[in-house]
Amino acid sequence: MNPSLSSPAPDAADTPLLALAGVGRDFDSGGQRVAILKDIHLKIYAGEMLAIIGPSGSGKSTLMNLIGCLDQPSHGSYRVQGRETREMSADELARLRREHFGFVFQRYQLLAGLSARENVEIPAIYAGTPDHVRFDRAAHLLQRLGLGERLEHFPSQLSGGQQQRVSIARALMNGGSVILADEPTGALDSHTSEEVMRILQELNAAGHTVILVTHDAKVAAHAQRIVEIADGRITADRPNEHAPALPAAAPREASNTPDKQGNTGAGLGAAFMQLREAARMALHALAAHRMRSLLTMLGIIIGIVSVVLVNALGEGSKQKILANLSSMGTNTISIFPGKGFGDRNSSAITTLNVGDMRAIAAQPYVDSVSPQIQSSVVLRMGNMERTAQISGVGEQYFRVQGYELAEGISFDAESVRTLALDAVIDSKTRDALFAKHENPLGKIILLGSVPARIIGVTAPKESSFGPPSQNLTIWLPYSTVMGRLTGSQTLQNITVRIADTAAPALAEEQITALLAQRHGTQDFFTFNSVSVRNMVEQTTLVMRLFISSIAIISLIVGGIGVMNIMLVSVTERTPEIGIRMAVGARQADIMQQFLIEAVLVCLLGGLLGIALALLLGQVIQQFLSGDFQIVFSSAAIVLAVSCSSLIGLAFGFWPARNAARLNPVEALANQ
Ligand code: ADP
Ligand code: MG
């Protein structure tokens, strides 16, 4: 080592704050490794003010980036407070930048969308400083730099000198024990340059180490030590005898010294604060490109609208069908003679009888049972004559089928035993025979030639399928119909209501076994309302899944749109990423910011989609008949929201990772 290059340390006994030994930096240029910095030895002590001077292209900025841990040496050793930086991870380097270094750039590098105060606050956000501390400190620093009146001004509303003062305040935000200023006056007129240099001198006087890069000897003359660099090598390193005396009134406030004031570091609160700041930044970014954001969301919106609407329509039709089904009686198994509906031989089968019914009724899994035997008769009352359907049923029939009585009572076991001529009529028969105010109870009607007394009227019930039947129905005890009307001993069907605690499928199996044993052959078939219900549910589910999968394709297409626009956004905002990294953002912070932006786009799209779906649902409802309801389920809405957030996460991941992996120096240079 050339002894003439050893630095005149103020306190040689101390370890240097920053120590470069044999540092070189190579770049690939046109397929060749070019050595830009060669064998740099430099020791910088706390409290120095040092100017690095040299012609353009001599490697000053490259050296500055190495000192500021924005870049790493290709060879040699660089120690910060005795700690070797070579093996440090990207996040450890970010931490050094955050805690020790404050950058001041030639072109200020302020974020255009943020006010002066917000720009100054950025380093503290990444340090996890609480809101109010950050806010006050930023305001205080700006005041001290003479910008107290301009806290909420945007960079475009400030002069160059004012912007440079904002960037100095930003460098001081986390303490800034080492201020690195790369051509800080390069874009300023001579008067403003003087001002900025005086601020840097004052900061040095207050205890900050100041390292200054310049090609201008007049600017360098403000420093106490001048390092000359030419063609990547240090050619001189000398104290500056002509350095101006320290300003007499140098402010030596406590808050001016490098400190960790308010830097609470990690913790749940800090993490939440960073998340909130990132969300705020993301909203900023979205608002800056409203049209673009909306178009990006369109795919997501369409997908969400279809998922939510399809589910609401599907749920509506399912409920409609199930309501119809339950009008057939819930949890019932019906037994018919023959091999199935439409079996022409079924009328010849005469084995289904009252004994079967009693046997089934004795089973533990049975709630109630009713047989049915039907016949057509001429119904007469007074001089009125109508054709009616006679239905001979058991006393439990109305319970089995879920009928309600609007008037009177139904017959009981005693009526069945005594072949009573008690009739329950349906509401249509009542309307056909009686006026509204007339009381039908106790009236006698003629069924063919047999007189019967009306004891009850059923409430109207929704018909199962198809148009409501115009049949008039009259129910009598099955024993009465068999004994007094038809004379037949064969039942047309038996309907069993299964106990709520029993498994319908098992009950159906056992009834089948029981009857097959009684008949000696299986000359009957069963119809299970539960299995029909399951079938309906499955069919609507399959339909919904099918249409939803189409909607999901639209969501994926939307997601690709989001990814595309996020990639554009990362490219556009590369300088911003560079600035954030320079002030100490970790890779995870950058990643988080872009991920949140992607999720926010998708989430907003999802919410818009849900709103649109609800609106469209209202419109469709207007065109549908009254008894069909579109049913929006909260599950579908929750699903839609989580779906769109997930899409944001999935499709935002790659662009966000690209952003996080940018090299800070290259990102900063990119503008
Ligand atoms: P100064 O700040 O002294 O003007 P720089 O340190 O910016 O000089 O650049 C020194 C030399 O290194 C220049 O010739 C420049 O082209 C080259 N250089 C700087 N950065 C890179 C890079 N990332 N890749 C290739 N060459 C680079
Ligand atoms: Mg430069």
XYZ file of C-alpha atoms and ligand atoms in Angstrom:
699
model
C 0.000 0.000 0.000
C 1.256 3.421 -0.842
C 1.864 5.184 2.489
C 1.196 8.590 0.919
C -2.410 7.493 0.448
C -3.035 6.676 4.092
C -5.716 8.900 5.448
C -5.126 11.591 8.038
C -7.518 10.258 10.612
C -8.830 12.642 13.261
C -8.490 9.911 15.846
C -6.199 7.198 14.550
C -6.709 5.016 17.598
C -10.373 4.418 16.705
C -11.404 1.751 14.235
C -12.574 3.529 11.123
C -16.333 3.825 10.631
C -15.961 2.685 7.043
C -12.956 0.791 5.698
C -12.348 -0.264 2.109
C -9.303 -2.481 1.517
C -8.210 -3.576 -1.937
C -11.694 -3.006 -3.292
C -12.341 -3.475 -7.001
C -15.529 -3.351 -8.996
C -15.886 -4.944 -12.438
C -18.758 -4.559 -14.841
C -19.716 -6.585 -17.864
C -19.531 -4.328 -20.836
C -20.034 -5.649 -24.352
C -19.211 -9.201 -23.248
C -16.026 -8.130 -21.459
C -15.240 -7.658 -17.791
C -14.147 -4.081 -17.367
C -12.508 -3.014 -14.100
C -14.137 0.291 -13.145
C -12.652 0.536 -9.658
C -9.182 -0.812 -8.948
C -7.488 -1.525 -5.627
C -9.258 1.107 -3.557
C -7.974 1.611 -0.018
C -9.960 4.109 1.973
C -10.641 4.620 5.663
C -13.327 7.014 6.739
C -13.730 7.996 10.382
C -16.849 9.082 12.180
C -17.392 12.831 11.979
C -15.330 13.434 8.840
C -16.432 15.525 5.917
C -14.864 14.088 2.831
C -15.089 15.032 -0.822
C -14.443 12.517 -3.572
C -13.464 14.422 -6.675
C -12.640 13.331 -10.180
C -13.600 13.730 -13.805
C -16.816 12.354 -15.182
C -16.648 8.590 -15.701
C -13.795 8.106 -13.248
C -15.887 5.814 -11.014
C -17.052 8.222 -8.295
C -20.679 7.105 -8.310
C -19.645 3.479 -8.446
C -17.500 4.041 -5.347
C -20.311 5.910 -3.642
C -22.764 3.063 -4.293
C -20.266 0.630 -2.769
C -19.823 2.798 0.326
C -23.602 3.132 0.687
C -24.104 -0.649 0.419
C -26.294 -0.205 -2.656
C -23.746 -2.292 -4.524
C -21.083 -4.792 -3.502
C -17.383 -4.998 -4.418
C -16.239 -7.573 -6.965
C -13.150 -8.101 -4.839
C -11.588 -6.721 -1.706
C -13.092 -6.067 1.660
C -15.515 -3.426 2.869
C -16.179 -3.111 6.590
C -18.842 -0.966 8.210
C -18.061 -0.400 11.902
C -15.680 -3.333 11.630
C -18.277 -5.664 10.126
C -17.432 -7.262 6.793
C -20.176 -6.627 4.256
C -19.120 -9.148 1.636
C -21.104 -12.035 3.063
C -24.179 -9.980 3.940
C -27.591 -10.820 2.496
C -29.675 -8.300 0.586
C -31.784 -7.707 3.687
C -28.765 -7.137 5.938
C -27.457 -4.578 3.461
C -30.908 -2.954 3.422
C -30.708 -2.751 7.182
C -27.314 -1.002 7.023
C -28.721 1.504 4.548
C -31.772 2.023 6.719
C -29.868 2.512 9.967
C -26.614 4.201 8.964
C -26.754 5.799 5.556
C -28.698 8.668 4.152
C -28.524 9.267 0.394
C -28.703 12.626 -1.309
C -28.847 12.343 -5.095
C -28.051 14.776 -7.845
C -31.605 14.630 -9.130
C -33.203 14.529 -5.651
C -35.058 11.250 -6.399
C -38.277 12.226 -4.670
C -41.517 10.301 -5.299
C -43.718 12.579 -7.382
C -46.999 11.285 -5.935
C -46.083 12.058 -2.326
C -45.894 15.357 -0.481
C -42.616 16.678 0.920
C -43.454 15.335 4.364
C -44.513 11.925 3.037
C -41.283 11.669 1.060
C -39.283 12.379 4.192
C -41.262 9.765 6.127
C -40.467 6.831 3.811
C -37.255 5.613 5.503
C -39.039 5.610 8.869
C -41.863 3.469 7.493
C -39.343 0.746 6.689
C -37.770 1.194 10.114
C -41.146 0.588 11.747
C -41.354 3.988 13.429
C -44.809 4.699 14.868
C -47.033 7.119 12.952
C -46.981 10.132 15.217
C -43.210 9.966 15.846
C -42.617 9.749 12.118
C -45.007 12.548 11.339
C -43.532 14.915 13.930
C -39.948 14.117 13.059
C -40.501 14.676 9.330
C -42.186 17.999 10.018
C -39.410 18.981 12.419
C -36.631 18.124 9.951
C -38.318 20.030 7.140
C -38.798 23.006 9.422
C -35.130 22.984 10.342
C -34.248 22.961 6.661
C -36.489 25.974 6.102
C -39.413 24.131 4.512
C -41.852 24.473 7.401
C -44.336 26.173 5.079
C -44.135 23.516 2.408
C -44.801 20.263 4.244
C -47.730 19.276 2.041
C -46.297 20.494 -1.260
C -45.576 17.966 -3.948
C -42.108 17.805 -5.542
C -43.417 19.426 -8.722
C -44.459 22.438 -6.621
C -40.952 22.913 -5.193
C -37.812 24.486 -6.661
C -34.685 22.409 -7.225
C -33.028 23.711 -4.063
C -36.150 22.999 -2.046
C -36.380 19.484 -3.450
C -32.755 18.883 -2.534
C -33.498 20.026 1.012
C -36.411 17.573 1.157
C -34.060 14.817 0.083
C -31.558 15.869 2.793
C -34.370 15.719 5.357
C -35.171 12.228 4.072
C -31.505 11.228 4.503
C -31.716 12.385 8.129
C -35.025 10.667 8.886
C -33.587 7.509 10.427
C -30.620 9.335 11.965
C -28.396 9.399 8.888
C -25.094 9.017 10.730
C -23.401 8.869 7.313
C -24.712 11.225 4.643
C -23.767 10.174 1.118
C -24.254 12.979 -1.371
C -23.586 12.166 -5.037
C -23.236 15.463 -6.917
C -25.798 17.079 -4.603
C -25.346 20.444 -6.302
C -25.029 19.121 -9.849
C -28.488 20.330 -10.858
C -28.505 23.570 -8.859
C -27.432 27.134 -9.594
C -24.428 28.499 -7.720
C -26.423 30.350 -5.091
C -28.573 27.336 -4.196
C -25.458 25.164 -4.329
C -23.904 27.326 -1.633
C -27.002 26.883 0.496
C -27.000 23.119 0.176
C -23.277 22.963 0.931
C -23.809 25.066 4.032
C -26.491 22.635 5.228
C -24.114 19.720 4.693
C -21.387 21.546 6.636
C -23.794 22.246 9.459
C -24.778 18.607 9.579
C -21.113 17.639 9.707
C -20.583 20.103 12.512
C -23.485 18.477 14.342
C -21.799 15.090 14.212
C -22.832 13.524 10.909
C -20.186 11.964 8.724
C -20.575 13.522 5.289
C -19.229 11.969 2.103
C -19.585 14.098 -0.969
C -19.007 13.226 -4.598
C -18.354 16.024 -7.046
C -16.488 16.901 -10.210
C -16.385 20.521 -9.095
C -13.301 21.652 -7.145
C -15.210 24.647 -5.740
C -17.758 22.319 -4.143
C -15.051 19.943 -2.907
C -13.327 22.864 -1.211
C -16.033 22.776 1.489
C -14.718 19.436 2.776
C -11.915 18.900 5.300
C -10.481 16.024 3.322
C -10.299 15.582 -0.438
C -9.921 12.213 -2.145
C -9.061 12.414 -5.819
C -9.982 9.620 -8.134
C -9.041 9.091 -11.751
C -9.759 6.115 -13.960
C -10.929 3.993 -11.046
C -7.920 4.585 -8.797
C -7.394 6.910 -5.870
C -4.680 9.316 -6.963
C -4.579 11.626 -3.937
C -5.997 11.722 -0.432
C -5.190 14.903 1.445
C -6.553 17.182 4.119
C -7.956 20.455 2.848
C -6.133 23.323 4.547
C -8.498 25.808 2.999
C -11.597 24.226 4.467
C -13.860 26.943 5.772
C -14.151 27.231 9.497
C -17.147 25.441 10.940
C -20.133 27.706 10.933
C -20.126 29.440 14.293
C -23.805 28.887 14.930
C -23.814 25.231 14.057
C -26.979 23.769 15.483
C -26.080 20.967 17.819
C -29.470 19.769 18.745
C -29.879 16.386 20.252
C -32.250 15.263 17.520
C -29.670 16.212 14.954
C -27.149 13.629 16.045
C -27.382 10.190 14.638
C -29.905 8.473 16.804
C -32.375 5.643 16.784
C -35.137 7.857 18.048
C -38.497 6.185 17.671
C -37.085 3.259 15.760
C -39.027 0.511 17.428
C -38.130 -1.988 14.734
C -40.224 -5.065 14.223
C -43.366 -6.100 16.045
C -46.979 -6.699 15.154
C -47.883 -3.016 15.280
C -45.048 -2.110 12.945
C -45.988 -4.886 10.537
C -49.570 -3.679 10.509
C -48.431 -0.110 9.928
C -46.285 -1.155 6.982
C -49.194 -3.111 5.557
C -51.406 -0.066 5.872
C -48.813 2.199 4.272
C -48.408 -0.283 1.436
C -52.180 -0.375 0.935
C -52.232 3.414 0.865
C -49.444 3.488 -1.714
C -51.294 0.890 -3.773
C -54.474 2.973 -3.729
C -52.357 5.964 -4.795
C -50.989 3.976 -7.708
C -54.447 2.725 -8.741
C -55.924 6.188 -8.544
C -53.106 7.511 -10.732
C -54.207 5.173 -13.537
C -57.950 4.932 -13.036
C -58.938 3.893 -16.549
C -56.171 1.344 -16.777
C -57.097 -0.121 -13.403
C -60.752 -0.385 -14.370
C -59.965 -2.146 -17.652
C -57.668 -4.493 -15.785
C -60.454 -5.306 -13.376
C -62.937 -6.038 -16.155
C -62.015 -9.693 -16.487
C -62.297 -10.155 -12.741
C -65.611 -8.290 -12.658
C -67.129 -10.448 -15.398
C -65.924 -13.619 -13.716
C -67.277 -12.628 -10.319
C -70.621 -11.494 -11.726
C -71.103 -14.846 -13.404
C -70.034 -16.877 -10.372
C -72.330 -14.970 -8.029
C -75.306 -14.793 -10.420
C -75.100 -18.415 -11.488
C -75.006 -19.504 -7.886
C -77.944 -17.301 -6.978
C -80.012 -18.599 -9.894
C -79.034 -22.186 -9.125
C -79.909 -21.789 -5.476
C -83.243 -20.207 -6.441
C -84.236 -23.019 -8.777
C -83.117 -25.643 -6.286
C -85.237 -24.121 -3.567
C -88.195 -23.939 -5.919
C -87.903 -27.614 -6.857
C -87.383 -28.675 -3.272
C -90.444 -26.699 -2.195
C -92.446 -28.615 -4.802
C -90.958 -31.864 -3.587
C -91.826 -31.198 0.002
C -95.433 -30.721 -1.075
C -95.264 -34.429 -1.844
C -94.434 -35.029 1.790
C -91.033 -34.979 3.399
C -89.107 -38.085 4.158
C -91.657 -40.444 2.663
C -91.414 -43.768 0.910
C -94.326 -44.786 -1.312
C -95.013 -48.377 -2.276
C -96.810 -49.162 -5.522
C -97.750 -52.479 -7.127
C -95.914 -53.466 -10.321
C -92.377 -52.966 -11.590
C -92.425 -49.214 -11.923
C -94.545 -46.261 -12.995
C -96.405 -47.094 -16.208
C -96.327 -50.860 -15.633
C -99.506 -52.007 -17.420
C -99.855 -55.135 -15.331
C -99.898 -53.258 -12.064
C -103.696 -53.116 -11.914
C -103.767 -56.910 -12.012
C -101.567 -57.194 -8.939
C -103.714 -57.537 -5.871
C -101.196 -58.419 -3.194
C -100.783 -54.971 -1.629
C -103.263 -54.970 1.213
C -104.159 -53.669 4.633
C -102.092 -56.436 6.278
C -98.960 -55.050 4.558
C -99.800 -51.655 5.883
C -100.161 -52.896 9.469
C -96.894 -54.819 9.218
C -95.070 -51.707 8.038
C -96.694 -49.553 10.712
C -95.267 -51.896 13.365
C -91.665 -51.180 12.284
C -89.619 -48.997 14.661
C -88.289 -46.683 11.934
C -91.780 -45.703 10.788
C -93.377 -42.444 11.886
C -96.755 -42.898 10.249
C -98.356 -44.859 7.426
C -101.304 -44.369 5.168
C -102.714 -46.586 2.426
C -104.470 -45.095 -0.540
C -107.215 -46.443 -2.711
C -108.653 -44.234 -5.376
C -111.811 -44.209 -7.401
C -113.812 -41.801 -9.446
C -117.413 -40.995 -8.504
C -120.176 -38.639 -9.372
C -120.471 -36.110 -6.608
C -123.887 -34.616 -5.945
C -125.179 -31.971 -3.636
C -128.548 -30.390 -4.079
C -128.930 -30.003 -7.808
C -125.150 -29.815 -8.428
C -123.356 -32.734 -10.063
C -119.578 -33.044 -10.534
C -117.049 -35.770 -11.144
C -114.734 -36.181 -8.159
C -111.796 -38.295 -7.142
C -112.452 -40.415 -4.044
C -109.334 -41.203 -2.065
C -109.587 -43.800 0.670
C -106.800 -43.154 3.156
C -105.761 -43.939 6.723
C -106.162 -41.556 9.632
C -102.438 -40.703 9.435
C -102.623 -39.717 5.770
C -102.757 -35.996 6.410
C -99.692 -36.196 8.625
C -97.851 -38.394 6.123
C -98.509 -35.996 3.267
C -98.081 -32.830 5.279
C -101.630 -31.553 4.721
C -103.050 -28.827 6.930
C -106.760 -28.553 7.665
C -108.308 -25.150 7.026
C -111.614 -26.023 8.631
C -112.995 -28.841 10.796
C -111.180 -32.040 11.689
C -109.933 -35.161 9.920
C -111.207 -38.649 10.650
C -109.482 -40.839 13.228
C -108.709 -44.526 13.862
C -112.237 -44.983 15.167
C -113.679 -43.728 11.858
C -111.464 -46.220 10.018
C -112.596 -49.047 12.296
C -116.306 -48.254 11.973
C -116.287 -47.539 8.213
C -117.577 -44.058 9.062
C -119.034 -41.941 6.261
C -116.935 -38.925 7.229
C -115.420 -36.944 4.371
C -112.599 -34.416 4.200
C -112.779 -32.285 1.063
C -110.070 -30.227 -0.586
C -110.330 -26.503 -1.077
C -111.296 -26.844 -4.753
C -114.261 -29.033 -3.871
C -115.262 -26.514 -1.247
C -115.109 -23.703 -3.801
C -117.109 -25.790 -6.279
C -119.904 -26.637 -3.839
C -120.110 -23.744 -1.438
C -120.080 -19.990 -1.413
C -117.291 -18.276 0.520
C -119.358 -17.396 3.602
C -121.157 -20.760 3.699
C -120.095 -23.289 6.327
C -119.488 -26.680 4.638
C -118.995 -28.578 7.898
C -121.823 -31.042 8.689
C -123.275 -30.835 5.166
C -124.190 -34.114 3.480
C -122.901 -34.938 -0.015
C -123.736 -37.897 -2.200
C -120.841 -39.976 -3.530
C -122.563 -41.998 -6.210
C -125.426 -43.220 -4.093
C -123.612 -43.189 -0.764
C -124.188 -40.184 1.495
C -121.243 -38.755 3.467
C -120.906 -35.946 5.975
C -118.254 -33.263 5.478
C -116.103 -32.993 8.610
C -113.065 -31.076 7.339
C -111.565 -28.977 4.562
C -107.844 -29.031 3.715
C -105.857 -25.877 3.182
C -104.749 -25.303 -0.437
C -101.407 -26.895 -1.158
C -98.918 -26.210 -3.870
C -99.131 -28.855 -6.537
C -96.021 -30.914 -7.062
C -95.169 -30.580 -10.715
C -96.886 -29.171 -13.718
C -100.050 -27.104 -13.778
C -102.329 -27.350 -10.738
C -104.826 -30.172 -11.184
C -108.490 -29.290 -11.604
C -109.588 -32.521 -9.903
C -111.908 -32.316 -6.961
C -110.605 -34.606 -4.237
C -112.562 -36.115 -1.360
C -110.889 -38.193 1.311
C -112.677 -40.933 3.220
C -111.384 -43.642 5.531
C -109.922 -46.402 3.287
C -112.124 -48.952 5.078
C -115.209 -46.976 4.056
C -114.094 -46.816 0.422
C -113.297 -50.558 0.363
C -116.370 -51.672 2.269
C -119.056 -49.281 1.080
C -117.933 -47.841 -2.283
C -115.687 -50.108 -4.371
C -115.727 -53.451 -2.606
C -112.059 -54.029 -3.581
C -109.586 -55.210 -0.913
C -106.477 -54.125 -2.849
C -104.560 -50.963 -1.967
C -103.308 -48.741 -4.766
C -100.346 -47.590 -2.733
C -98.966 -47.262 0.748
C -97.133 -44.110 1.803
C -94.758 -44.392 4.747
C -93.337 -41.425 6.609
C -89.950 -42.384 8.017
C -89.085 -41.346 11.572
C -86.754 -38.306 11.575
C -84.087 -40.336 13.363
C -84.053 -43.169 10.811
C -81.943 -43.406 7.656
C -84.299 -43.287 4.641
C -82.180 -45.585 2.476
C -82.009 -48.243 5.173
C -85.757 -47.947 5.859
C -86.476 -48.381 2.158
C -84.336 -51.539 2.095
C -86.062 -52.982 5.133
C -89.574 -52.236 3.871
C -88.687 -53.871 0.570
C -87.374 -56.957 2.383
C -90.458 -57.088 4.623
C -92.951 -56.880 1.773
C -91.002 -59.240 -0.487
C -91.166 -61.775 2.319
C -94.906 -61.238 2.827
C -95.686 -61.432 -0.901
C -93.204 -64.208 -1.639
C -92.021 -62.137 -4.628
C -91.130 -58.543 -5.353
C -94.308 -57.462 -7.168
C -94.079 -53.863 -5.998
C -91.725 -50.922 -6.230
C -90.856 -48.076 -3.904
C -90.494 -44.366 -4.511
C -88.317 -42.482 -2.070
C -88.816 -38.701 -1.821
C -85.391 -38.385 -0.193
C -83.580 -39.936 -3.126
C -85.471 -37.647 -5.480
C -84.445 -34.707 -3.348
C -80.835 -35.839 -3.427
C -81.015 -36.223 -7.173
C -82.352 -32.698 -7.588
C -79.648 -31.328 -5.323
C -76.952 -33.168 -7.204
C -78.207 -32.099 -10.597
C -78.320 -28.446 -9.653
C -74.893 -28.757 -8.055
C -73.432 -30.265 -11.218
C -74.998 -27.502 -13.296
C -73.600 -24.867 -11.002
C -70.150 -26.384 -10.983
C -70.203 -26.536 -14.746
C -71.185 -22.913 -15.220
C -68.908 -21.818 -12.385
C -65.959 -23.478 -14.068
C -66.631 -21.351 -17.135
C -66.705 -18.316 -14.863
C -63.409 -19.419 -13.348
C -61.841 -19.405 -16.789
C -62.900 -15.788 -17.093
C -61.338 -15.128 -13.683
C -58.079 -16.679 -14.835
C -58.093 -14.557 -17.964
C -58.710 -11.577 -15.679
C -55.788 -12.685 -13.527
C -53.495 -12.764 -16.536
C -54.611 -9.217 -17.300
C -53.687 -8.232 -13.763
C -50.282 -9.873 -14.102
C -49.669 -8.061 -17.354
C -50.513 -4.676 -15.920
C -48.457 -5.367 -12.792
C -45.426 -6.118 -14.958
C -45.957 -2.806 -16.719
C -46.335 -1.102 -13.367
C -43.082 -2.584 -12.056
C -41.243 -1.418 -15.164
C -42.736 2.048 -14.915
C -41.876 2.362 -11.283
C -38.372 0.933 -11.344
C -36.838 4.264 -10.196
C -39.300 4.369 -7.314
C -38.274 0.843 -6.328
C -34.642 1.985 -6.458
C -35.373 4.918 -4.149
C -37.235 2.734 -1.697
C -34.376 0.258 -1.653
C -31.839 3.044 -1.176
C -33.650 4.270 1.923
C -33.682 0.781 3.356
C -36.697 -1.150 2.058
C -36.163 -4.912 2.288
C -36.952 -7.137 -0.658
C -39.973 -8.344 1.280
C -41.224 -4.753 1.634
C -41.096 -4.190 -2.114
C -42.708 -7.541 -2.783
C -45.438 -6.799 -0.272
C -46.184 -3.451 -1.849
C -46.737 -4.865 -5.323
C -48.609 -7.909 -4.052
C -50.973 -5.672 -2.123
C -51.495 -3.624 -5.242
C -52.382 -6.733 -7.250
C -54.692 -8.039 -4.529
C -56.322 -4.642 -4.237
C -57.053 -4.483 -7.973
C -58.630 -7.927 -7.822
C -60.480 -7.236 -4.601
C -61.929 -4.009 -5.967
C -62.869 -5.893 -9.120
C -64.489 -8.557 -6.953
C -66.501 -6.012 -4.969
C -67.606 -4.234 -8.136
C -68.540 -7.626 -9.555
C -70.636 -8.486 -6.510
C -72.386 -5.120 -6.636
C -73.099 -5.608 -10.335
C -74.370 -9.148 -9.721
C -76.759 -7.936 -7.010
C -78.006 -5.233 -9.350
C -78.468 -7.638 -12.266
C -80.187 -10.054 -9.885
C -82.759 -7.376 -9.084
C -83.340 -6.749 -12.788
C -83.707 -10.450 -13.611
C -86.068 -10.878 -10.678
C -88.375 -8.294 -12.252
C -88.711 -10.456 -15.349
C -89.305 -13.724 -13.512
C -92.643 -14.979 -12.264
C -93.409 -14.080 -8.676
C -92.807 -17.432 -7.031
C -89.255 -17.823 -8.371
C -86.732 -16.158 -6.106
C -83.092 -15.470 -6.918
C -81.269 -16.455 -3.751
C -77.894 -14.778 -3.146
C -75.931 -16.859 -0.716
C -73.354 -15.202 1.496
C -71.176 -18.254 0.893
C -71.017 -17.482 -2.837
C -70.116 -13.871 -2.084
C -67.412 -14.839 0.405
C -66.141 -17.338 -2.146
C -66.073 -14.655 -4.830
C -64.128 -12.251 -2.640
C -61.593 -14.842 -1.546
C -61.317 -16.090 -5.125
C -60.453 -12.643 -6.415
C -57.964 -12.001 -3.609
C -56.304 -15.313 -4.344
C -56.098 -14.463 -8.021
C -54.421 -11.198 -7.063
C -51.913 -13.078 -4.922
C -51.259 -15.756 -7.517
C -50.940 -13.522 -10.549
C -49.283 -10.663 -8.691
C -46.586 -12.908 -7.273
C -44.314 -13.049 -10.277
C -44.310 -9.292 -11.039
C -43.864 -8.535 -7.337
C -40.917 -10.902 -7.113
C -39.389 -9.275 -10.181
C -39.693 -5.930 -8.437
C -38.187 -7.217 -5.195
C -35.204 -8.735 -6.993
C -34.224 -5.577 -8.826
C -30.694 -4.421 -8.225
C -30.968 -1.092 -6.361
C -28.221 0.640 -8.373
C -29.683 -0.405 -11.701
C -33.189 0.503 -10.543
C -31.998 3.965 -9.527
C -30.126 4.488 -12.777
C -33.224 3.503 -14.760
C -35.061 6.664 -15.679
P -18.758 8.997 -12.334
O -19.797 8.978 -11.289
O -17.387 9.243 -11.799
O -19.069 9.901 -13.451
P -19.494 6.261 -12.665
O -19.032 5.622 -11.411
O -20.917 6.547 -12.791
O -18.636 7.553 -12.953
O -19.089 5.315 -13.875
C -17.742 4.922 -14.107
C -17.679 4.043 -15.316
O -18.304 2.835 -15.062
C -18.324 4.658 -16.541
O -17.524 4.454 -17.642
C -19.598 3.859 -16.671
O -19.924 3.715 -18.012
C -19.239 2.538 -16.045
N -20.367 1.887 -15.422
C -21.028 2.350 -14.332
N -22.012 1.495 -13.974
C -21.965 0.471 -14.862
C -22.720 -0.729 -15.050
N -23.742 -1.058 -14.233
N -22.395 -1.537 -16.076
C -21.377 -1.234 -16.893
N -20.643 -0.139 -16.781
C -20.915 0.725 -15.791
Mg -21.601 9.968 -11.122
